[in-house]
XYZ file of C-alpha atoms in Angstrom:
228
model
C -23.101 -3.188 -7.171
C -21.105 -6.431 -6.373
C -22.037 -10.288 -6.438
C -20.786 -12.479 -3.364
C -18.198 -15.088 -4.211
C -16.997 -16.492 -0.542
C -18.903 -16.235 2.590
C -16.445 -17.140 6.027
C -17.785 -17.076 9.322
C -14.847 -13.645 9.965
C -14.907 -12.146 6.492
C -16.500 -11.948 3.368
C -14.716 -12.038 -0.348
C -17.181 -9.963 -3.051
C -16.753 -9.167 -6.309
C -17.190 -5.296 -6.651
C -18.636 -4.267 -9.812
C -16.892 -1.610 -12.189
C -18.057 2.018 -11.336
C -18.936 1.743 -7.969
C -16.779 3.914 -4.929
C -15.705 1.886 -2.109
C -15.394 4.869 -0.569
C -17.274 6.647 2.443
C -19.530 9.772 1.031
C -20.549 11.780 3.768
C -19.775 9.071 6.465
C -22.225 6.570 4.130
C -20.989 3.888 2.681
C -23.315 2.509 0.258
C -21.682 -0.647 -0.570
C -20.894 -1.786 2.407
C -24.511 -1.070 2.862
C -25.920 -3.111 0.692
C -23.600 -6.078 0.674
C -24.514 -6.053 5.202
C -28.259 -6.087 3.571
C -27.973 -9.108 1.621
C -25.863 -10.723 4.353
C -27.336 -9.462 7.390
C -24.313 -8.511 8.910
C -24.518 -5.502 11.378
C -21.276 -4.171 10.293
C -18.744 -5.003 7.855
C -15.185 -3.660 7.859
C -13.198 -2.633 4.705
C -9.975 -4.187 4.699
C -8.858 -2.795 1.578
C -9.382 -0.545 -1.332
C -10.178 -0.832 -4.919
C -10.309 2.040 -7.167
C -13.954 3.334 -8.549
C -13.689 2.201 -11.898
C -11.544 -1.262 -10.956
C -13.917 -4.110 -10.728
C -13.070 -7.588 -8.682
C -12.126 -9.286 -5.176
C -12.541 -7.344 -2.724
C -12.172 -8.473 0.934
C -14.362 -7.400 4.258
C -14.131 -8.185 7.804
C -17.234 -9.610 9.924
C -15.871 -8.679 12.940
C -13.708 -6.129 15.101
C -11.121 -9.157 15.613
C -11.044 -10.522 12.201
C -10.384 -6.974 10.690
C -7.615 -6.172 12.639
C -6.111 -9.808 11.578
C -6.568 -9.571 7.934
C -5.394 -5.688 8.038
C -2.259 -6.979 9.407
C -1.715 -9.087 6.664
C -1.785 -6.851 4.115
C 0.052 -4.173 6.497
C 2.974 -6.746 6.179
C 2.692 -7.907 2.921
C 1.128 -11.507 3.508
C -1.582 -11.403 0.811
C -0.693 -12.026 -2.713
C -2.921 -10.064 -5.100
C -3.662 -10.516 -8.811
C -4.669 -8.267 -11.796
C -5.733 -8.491 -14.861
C -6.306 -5.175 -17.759
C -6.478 -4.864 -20.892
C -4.265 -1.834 -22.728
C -3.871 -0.084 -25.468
C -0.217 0.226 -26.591
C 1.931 -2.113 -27.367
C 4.840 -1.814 -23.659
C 8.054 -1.418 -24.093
C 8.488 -4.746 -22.499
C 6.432 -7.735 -23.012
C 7.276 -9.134 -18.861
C 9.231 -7.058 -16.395
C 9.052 -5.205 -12.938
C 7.891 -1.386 -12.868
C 9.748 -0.262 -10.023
C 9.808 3.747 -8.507
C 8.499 6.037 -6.477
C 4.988 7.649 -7.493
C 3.760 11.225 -6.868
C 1.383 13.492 -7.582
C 0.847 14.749 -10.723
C -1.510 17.517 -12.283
C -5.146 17.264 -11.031
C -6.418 13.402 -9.420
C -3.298 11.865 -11.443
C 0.266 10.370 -9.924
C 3.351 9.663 -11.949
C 6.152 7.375 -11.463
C 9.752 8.507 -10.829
C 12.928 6.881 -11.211
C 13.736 7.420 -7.502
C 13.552 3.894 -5.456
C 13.159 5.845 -1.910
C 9.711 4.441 -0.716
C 8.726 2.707 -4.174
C 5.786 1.288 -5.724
C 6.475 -2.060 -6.994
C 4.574 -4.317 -9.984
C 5.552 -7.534 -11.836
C 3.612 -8.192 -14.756
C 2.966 -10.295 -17.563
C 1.309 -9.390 -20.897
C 0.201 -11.061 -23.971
C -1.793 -10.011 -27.380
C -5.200 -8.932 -26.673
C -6.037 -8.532 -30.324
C -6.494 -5.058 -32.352
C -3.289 -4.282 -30.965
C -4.385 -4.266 -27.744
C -2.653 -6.204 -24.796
C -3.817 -8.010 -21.535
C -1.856 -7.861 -18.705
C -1.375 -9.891 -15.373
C -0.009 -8.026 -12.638
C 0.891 -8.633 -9.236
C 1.643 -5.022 -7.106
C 3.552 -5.845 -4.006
C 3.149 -2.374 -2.721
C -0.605 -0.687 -2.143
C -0.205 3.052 -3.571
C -2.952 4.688 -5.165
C -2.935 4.280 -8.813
C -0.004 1.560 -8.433
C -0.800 -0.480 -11.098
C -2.484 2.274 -13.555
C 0.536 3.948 -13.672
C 2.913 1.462 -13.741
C 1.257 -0.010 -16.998
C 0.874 3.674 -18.165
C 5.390 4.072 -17.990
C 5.844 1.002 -20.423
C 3.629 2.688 -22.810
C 0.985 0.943 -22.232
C -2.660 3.313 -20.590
C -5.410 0.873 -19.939
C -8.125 0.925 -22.074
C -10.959 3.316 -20.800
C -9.141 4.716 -17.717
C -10.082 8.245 -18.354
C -6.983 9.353 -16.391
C -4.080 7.198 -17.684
C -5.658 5.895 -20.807
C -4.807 6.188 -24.597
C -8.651 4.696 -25.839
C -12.002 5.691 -24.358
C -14.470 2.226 -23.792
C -17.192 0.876 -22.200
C -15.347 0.778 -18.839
C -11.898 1.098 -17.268
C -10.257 -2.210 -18.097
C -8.709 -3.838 -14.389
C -9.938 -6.380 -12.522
C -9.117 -7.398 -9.038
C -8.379 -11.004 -10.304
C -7.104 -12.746 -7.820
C -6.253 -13.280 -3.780
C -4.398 -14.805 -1.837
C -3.656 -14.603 2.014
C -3.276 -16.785 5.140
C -6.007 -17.018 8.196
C -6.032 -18.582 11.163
C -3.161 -21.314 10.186
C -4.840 -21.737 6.350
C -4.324 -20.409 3.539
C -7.365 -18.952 1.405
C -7.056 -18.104 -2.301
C -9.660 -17.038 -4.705
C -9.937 -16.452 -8.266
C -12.410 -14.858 -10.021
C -12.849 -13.723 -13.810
C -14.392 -10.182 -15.404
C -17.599 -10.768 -16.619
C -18.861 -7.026 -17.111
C -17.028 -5.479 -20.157
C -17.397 -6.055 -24.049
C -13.336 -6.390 -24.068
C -13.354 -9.326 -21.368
C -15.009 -11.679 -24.097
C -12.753 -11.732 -26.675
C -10.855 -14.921 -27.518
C -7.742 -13.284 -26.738
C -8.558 -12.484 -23.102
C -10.508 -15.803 -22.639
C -7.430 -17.541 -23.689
C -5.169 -15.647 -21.542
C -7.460 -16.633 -18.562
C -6.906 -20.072 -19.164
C -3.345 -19.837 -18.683
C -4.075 -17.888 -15.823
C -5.936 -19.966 -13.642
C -3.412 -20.260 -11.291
C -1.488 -17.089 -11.018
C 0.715 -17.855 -7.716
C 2.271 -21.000 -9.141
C 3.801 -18.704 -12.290
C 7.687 -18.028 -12.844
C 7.024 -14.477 -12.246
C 9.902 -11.503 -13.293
C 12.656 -11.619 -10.623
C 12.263 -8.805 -8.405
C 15.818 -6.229 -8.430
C 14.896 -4.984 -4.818
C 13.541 -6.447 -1.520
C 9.431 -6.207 -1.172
């Protein structure tokens, strides 16, 4: 279900597996579950959310006090995330900023609008990901559901084996939770952390592009048009 990458006496940083909910089924939460199991914490908080089929960093509190901390950083924007997928379709654009409000859409689906009232907002980088596929690095500054599915989906671009959004069926939904980056208690903690689990993740191509990667907060990223 996840390996553990970071252990900190407040929080922990794990690396969720693709395919696994992070989400509470009848007030159970198996992951949390089983990560408090290996760890033998008595509770573990869930700071924030990755989607079911996303894969990557995902940070949990320790502690009443150090959840409420590290949820206020992310309530005002103080962590820097970092993604990585792998798509289809050659975008419209090879660099840019998907900007727009999402809603929903037919069935579990959302859909980007042009309207800028409460907007979802993703810079991204791409390069060639071989068979005409292309691997992105993104970086949302906004947390909506689906943010950066469907912001890769409107510059033509579905992510390989996202069975929502997607152009190509695969062995898994291709986006990783790549990297983080947030302040705590007067330091600053970053973390990186590769795919492993996925045919696609072991091409030259995206080995390459991870390379170039290591270091995704020092990058001249696409000018943002509007304030985060």
């Amino acid at each position: 279900m996840f390996d553990l990458v970071y252990q900190h006496t407040d929080f922990l940083i794990i690396n969720k597996h693709p395919g696994i909910s992070v989400h509470k089924d009848d007030n159970d939460q198996p992951l949390l579950a089983a990560v408090a199991e290996q760890t033998g914490d008595e509770k573990l908080y869930l700071i924030h959310r990755l989607d079911k089929m996303t894969s990557g960093l995902l940070l949990l509190g320790r502690n009443k006090t150090a959840a409420a901390a590290l949820c206020a950083n992310f309530a005002e924007r103080r962590v820097e995330k970092f993604y990585v997928a792998i798509a289809t379709k050659k975008p419209k654009k090879k660099q840019g900023v998907v900007i727009g409000d999402m809603t929903r859409s037919r069935r579990s689906s959302w859909k980007l609008e042009t309207t800028k009232v409460n907007p979802a907002i993703t810079q991204f980088f791409s390069t060639a990901g071989g068979e005409g596929r292309r691997i992105f690095l993104c970086k949302p500054h906004t947390g909506k559901t689906h943010q950066i599915r469907v912001a890769l989906r409107s510059v033509g671009s579905g992510i390989t084996g996202d069975d929502i959004y997607g152009n190509e069926a695969a062995d898994r939904g291709y986006l990783h939770a790549y990297g983080l980056r947030f302040p705590y208690q007067g330091e600053l903690q970053q973390f990186l952390c590769p795919p492993s689990i996925g045919e696609l993740w072991s091409t030259a191509e995206a080995q390459q592009a991870f390379t170039e990667w290591q270091q995704p907060w020092t990058l001249s990223w696409p000018v943002l048009a509007c304030k985060k």
